[in-house]
Short mmCIF file of C-alpha atoms and ligand atoms in Angstrom, two decimals:
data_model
loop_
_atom_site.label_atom_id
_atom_site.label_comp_id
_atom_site.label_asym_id
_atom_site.label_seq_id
_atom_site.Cartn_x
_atom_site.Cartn_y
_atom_site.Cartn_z
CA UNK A 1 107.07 73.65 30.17
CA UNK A 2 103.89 71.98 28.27
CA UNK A 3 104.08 73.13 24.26
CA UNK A 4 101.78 71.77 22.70
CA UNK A 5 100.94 72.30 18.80
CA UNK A 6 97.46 71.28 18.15
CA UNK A 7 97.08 70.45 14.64
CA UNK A 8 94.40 69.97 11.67
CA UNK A 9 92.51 71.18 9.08
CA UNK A 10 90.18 74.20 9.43
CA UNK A 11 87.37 72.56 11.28
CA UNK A 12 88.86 69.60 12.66
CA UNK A 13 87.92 70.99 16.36
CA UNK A 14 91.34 72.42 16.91
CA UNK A 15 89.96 76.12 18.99
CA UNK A 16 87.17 73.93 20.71
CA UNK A 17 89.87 71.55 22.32
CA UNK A 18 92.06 73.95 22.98
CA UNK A 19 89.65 75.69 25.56
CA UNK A 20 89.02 72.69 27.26
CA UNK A 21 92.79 71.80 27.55
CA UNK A 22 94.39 74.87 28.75
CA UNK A 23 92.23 75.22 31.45
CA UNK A 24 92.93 71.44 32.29
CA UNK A 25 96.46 71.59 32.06
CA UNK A 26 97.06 75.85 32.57
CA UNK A 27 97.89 76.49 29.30
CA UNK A 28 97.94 80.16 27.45
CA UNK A 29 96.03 80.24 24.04
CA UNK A 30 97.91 81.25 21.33
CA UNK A 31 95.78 80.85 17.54
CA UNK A 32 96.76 83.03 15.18
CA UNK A 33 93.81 83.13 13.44
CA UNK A 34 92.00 84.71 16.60
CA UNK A 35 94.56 87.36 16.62
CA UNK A 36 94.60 87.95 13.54
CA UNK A 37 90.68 88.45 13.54
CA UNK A 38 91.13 90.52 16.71
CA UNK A 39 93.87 92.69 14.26
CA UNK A 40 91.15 92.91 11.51
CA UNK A 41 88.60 94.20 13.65
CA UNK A 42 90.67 96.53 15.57
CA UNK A 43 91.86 98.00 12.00
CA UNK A 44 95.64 97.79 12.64
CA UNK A 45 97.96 98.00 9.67
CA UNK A 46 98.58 93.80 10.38
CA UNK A 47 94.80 93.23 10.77
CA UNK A 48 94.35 95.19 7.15
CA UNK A 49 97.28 93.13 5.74
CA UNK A 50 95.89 90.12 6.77
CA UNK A 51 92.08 91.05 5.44
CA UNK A 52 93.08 90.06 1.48
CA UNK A 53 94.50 86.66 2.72
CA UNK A 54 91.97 85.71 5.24
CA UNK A 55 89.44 86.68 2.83
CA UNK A 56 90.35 84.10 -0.02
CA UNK A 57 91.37 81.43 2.62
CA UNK A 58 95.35 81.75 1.88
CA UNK A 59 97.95 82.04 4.11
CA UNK A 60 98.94 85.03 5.68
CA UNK A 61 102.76 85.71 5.29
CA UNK A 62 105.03 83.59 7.37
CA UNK A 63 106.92 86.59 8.48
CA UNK A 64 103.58 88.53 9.88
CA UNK A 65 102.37 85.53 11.77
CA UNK A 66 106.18 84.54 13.22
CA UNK A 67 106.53 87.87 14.04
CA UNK A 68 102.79 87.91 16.16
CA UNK A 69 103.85 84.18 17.68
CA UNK A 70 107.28 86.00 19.12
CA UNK A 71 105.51 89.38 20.54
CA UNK A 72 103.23 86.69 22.45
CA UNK A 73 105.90 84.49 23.77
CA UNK A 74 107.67 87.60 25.07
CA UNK A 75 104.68 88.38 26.95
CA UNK A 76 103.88 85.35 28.26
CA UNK A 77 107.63 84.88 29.99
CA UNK A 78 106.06 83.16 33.23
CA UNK A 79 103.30 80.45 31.30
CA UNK A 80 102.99 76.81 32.23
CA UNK A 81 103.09 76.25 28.70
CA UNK A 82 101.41 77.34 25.35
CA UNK A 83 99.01 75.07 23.11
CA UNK A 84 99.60 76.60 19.44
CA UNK A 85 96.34 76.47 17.60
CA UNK A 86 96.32 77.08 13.88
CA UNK A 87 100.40 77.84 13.82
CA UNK A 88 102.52 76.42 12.35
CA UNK A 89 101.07 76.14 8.99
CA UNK A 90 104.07 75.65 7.27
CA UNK A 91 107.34 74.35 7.35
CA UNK A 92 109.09 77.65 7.46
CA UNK A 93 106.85 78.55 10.62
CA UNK A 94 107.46 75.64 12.23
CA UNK A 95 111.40 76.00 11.75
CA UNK A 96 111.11 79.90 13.51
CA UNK A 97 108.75 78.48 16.15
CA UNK A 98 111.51 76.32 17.38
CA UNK A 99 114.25 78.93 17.32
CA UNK A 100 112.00 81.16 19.09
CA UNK A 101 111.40 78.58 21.53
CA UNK A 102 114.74 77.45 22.01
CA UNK A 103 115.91 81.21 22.34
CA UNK A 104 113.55 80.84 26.02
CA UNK A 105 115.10 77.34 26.53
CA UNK A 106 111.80 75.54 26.03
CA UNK A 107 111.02 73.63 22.97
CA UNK A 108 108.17 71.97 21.38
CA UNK A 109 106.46 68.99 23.56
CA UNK A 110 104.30 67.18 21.39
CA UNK A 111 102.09 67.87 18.11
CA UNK A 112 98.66 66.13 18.64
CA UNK A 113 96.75 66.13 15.36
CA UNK A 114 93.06 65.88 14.70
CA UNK A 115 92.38 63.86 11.94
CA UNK A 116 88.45 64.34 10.21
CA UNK A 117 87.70 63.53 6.81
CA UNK A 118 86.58 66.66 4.58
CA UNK A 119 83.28 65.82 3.92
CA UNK A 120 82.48 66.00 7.57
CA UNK A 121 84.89 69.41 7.85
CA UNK A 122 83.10 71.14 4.89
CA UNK A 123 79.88 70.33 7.26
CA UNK A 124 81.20 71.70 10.42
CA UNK A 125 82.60 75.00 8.43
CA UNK A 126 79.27 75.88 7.40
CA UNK A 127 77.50 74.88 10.57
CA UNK A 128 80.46 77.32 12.34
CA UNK A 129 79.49 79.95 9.59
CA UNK A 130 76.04 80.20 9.75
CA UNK A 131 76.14 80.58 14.17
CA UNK A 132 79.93 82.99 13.85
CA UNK A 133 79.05 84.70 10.82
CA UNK A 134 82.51 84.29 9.76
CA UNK A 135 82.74 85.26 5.92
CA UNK A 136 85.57 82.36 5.22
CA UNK A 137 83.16 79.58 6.64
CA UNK A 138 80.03 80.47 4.64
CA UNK A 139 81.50 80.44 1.15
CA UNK A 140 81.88 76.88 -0.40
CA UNK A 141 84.66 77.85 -2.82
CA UNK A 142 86.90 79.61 0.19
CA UNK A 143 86.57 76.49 2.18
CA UNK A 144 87.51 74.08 -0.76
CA UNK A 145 90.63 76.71 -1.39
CA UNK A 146 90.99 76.51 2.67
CA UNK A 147 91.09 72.97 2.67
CA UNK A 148 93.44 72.60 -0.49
CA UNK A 149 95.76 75.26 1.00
CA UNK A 150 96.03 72.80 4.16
CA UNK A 151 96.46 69.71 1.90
CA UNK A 152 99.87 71.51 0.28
CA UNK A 153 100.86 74.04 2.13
CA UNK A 154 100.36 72.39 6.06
CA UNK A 155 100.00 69.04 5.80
CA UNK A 156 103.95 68.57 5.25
CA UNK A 157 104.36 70.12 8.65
CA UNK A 158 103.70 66.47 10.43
CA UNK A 159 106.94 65.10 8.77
CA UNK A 160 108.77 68.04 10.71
CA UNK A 161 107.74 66.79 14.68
CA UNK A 162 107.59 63.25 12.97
CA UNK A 163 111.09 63.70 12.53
CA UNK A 164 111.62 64.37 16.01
CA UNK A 165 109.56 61.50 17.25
CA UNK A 166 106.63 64.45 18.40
CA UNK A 167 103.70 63.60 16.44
CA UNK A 168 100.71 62.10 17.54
CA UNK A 169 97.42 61.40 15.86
CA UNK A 170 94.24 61.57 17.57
CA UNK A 171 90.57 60.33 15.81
CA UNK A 172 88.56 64.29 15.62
CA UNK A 173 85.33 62.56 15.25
CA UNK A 174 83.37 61.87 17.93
CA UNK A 175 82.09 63.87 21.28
CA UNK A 176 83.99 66.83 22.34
CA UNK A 177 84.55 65.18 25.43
CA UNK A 178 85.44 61.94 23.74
CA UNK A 179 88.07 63.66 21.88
CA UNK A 180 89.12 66.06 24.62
CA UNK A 181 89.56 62.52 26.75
CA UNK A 182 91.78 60.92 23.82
CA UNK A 183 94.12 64.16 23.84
CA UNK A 184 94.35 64.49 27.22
CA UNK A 185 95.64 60.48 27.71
CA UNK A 186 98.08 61.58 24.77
CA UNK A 187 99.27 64.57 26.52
CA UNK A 188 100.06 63.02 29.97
CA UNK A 189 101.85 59.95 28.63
CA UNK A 190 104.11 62.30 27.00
CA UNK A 191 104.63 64.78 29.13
CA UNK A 192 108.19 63.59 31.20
P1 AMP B 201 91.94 79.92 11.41
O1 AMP B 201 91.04 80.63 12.36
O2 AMP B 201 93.08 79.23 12.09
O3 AMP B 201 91.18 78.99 10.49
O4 AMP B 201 92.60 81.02 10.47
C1 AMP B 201 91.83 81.87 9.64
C2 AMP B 201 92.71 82.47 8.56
O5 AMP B 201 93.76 83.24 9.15
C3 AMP B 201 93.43 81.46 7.68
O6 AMP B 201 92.62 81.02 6.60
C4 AMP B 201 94.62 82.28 7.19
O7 AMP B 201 94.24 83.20 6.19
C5 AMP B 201 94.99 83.08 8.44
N1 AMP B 201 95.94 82.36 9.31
C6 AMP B 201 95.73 81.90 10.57
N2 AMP B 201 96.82 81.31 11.08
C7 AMP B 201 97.78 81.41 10.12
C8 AMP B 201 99.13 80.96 10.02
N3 AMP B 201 99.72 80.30 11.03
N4 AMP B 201 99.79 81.22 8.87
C9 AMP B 201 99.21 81.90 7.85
N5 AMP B 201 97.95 82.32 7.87
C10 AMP B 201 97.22 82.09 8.98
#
């Protein structure tokens, strides 16, 4: 199996890549933020949890989002792979994500993260706002706290697959295809 976490800030081209690669490579989706917006808008009890977080650009609970990573991998029994997109975002989720995984037998290939700086994130946010209407990408303030929340909260999470020789930087500026090319160089040298 192909697990592949892709990791960065908000904006750093994480769901854009991760179209491209898991048709390249036969990949399921899984980004808990597009689930949980799917939650929202279906008015489930999680979706109406999630709404205060998502709102103010904190984290959801790690329990709610472990719990909607699990349901998915039980679904998905026969994938190729997974690329996680936007999970883990902490430590915590990281730790269940390879107990879940390891419960299946499969574990954790590689984390490939997108580095951009945050002027050029704060840019792309609003840009993404103004064409998604997304609420959390057209307010300034939520997209500092966004950012922030990434800075203490997720950042920390690369010492966890750096610690098991997993984690991989790639430059996030540049063509989509540029960058798509750089990950996808990453991904087959380490895939053995
Ligand atoms: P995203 O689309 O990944 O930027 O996520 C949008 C929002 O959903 C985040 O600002 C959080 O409020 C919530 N969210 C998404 N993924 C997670 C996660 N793994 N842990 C906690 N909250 C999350």
């Amino acid at each position: 199996m192909l697990n592949i976490v892709l990791f960065g800030p908000p904006g750093a081209g994480k769901g854009t890549q991760s179209e491209k690669l898991i048709e390249k490579f036969q990949l399921v989706h899984l980004s808990t933020g597009d689930i949980l917006r799917a939650e929202r808008k279906a008015g489930t009890p999680l979706g109406q949890k999630a709404q205060a977080f998502i709102e103010k650009g904190e984290l959801v609970p790690d329990e709610v989002v472990i719990g909607m990573i699990g349901l998915q991998l039980a679904k998905n029994k026969n994938a190729n792979g997974f690329i996680f997109d936007g999970f883990p975002r902490t430590t915590a989720q990281a730790e269940a994500l390879d107990k879940l995984l390891a419960e299946n037998k499969s574990s954790i290939t590689l984390m490939l993260a997108l580095e951009v700086n945050e002027l050029e994130l704060k840019k792309r946010l609003l840009l993404r706002g103004k064409d998604s209407g997304r609420a959390d990408d057209q307010n300034p303030e939520i997209i500092q706290n966004r950012i922030d929340v990434y800075n203490r909260e997720t950042a920390p999470v690369k010492d966890f697959y750096s610690k098991q020789n997993k984690f991989f930087v790639v430059d996030g500026i540049g063509t989509i295809d540029e960058i798509f090319g750089k990950l996808s160089v990453a991904i087959e040298k380490n895939n053995k």
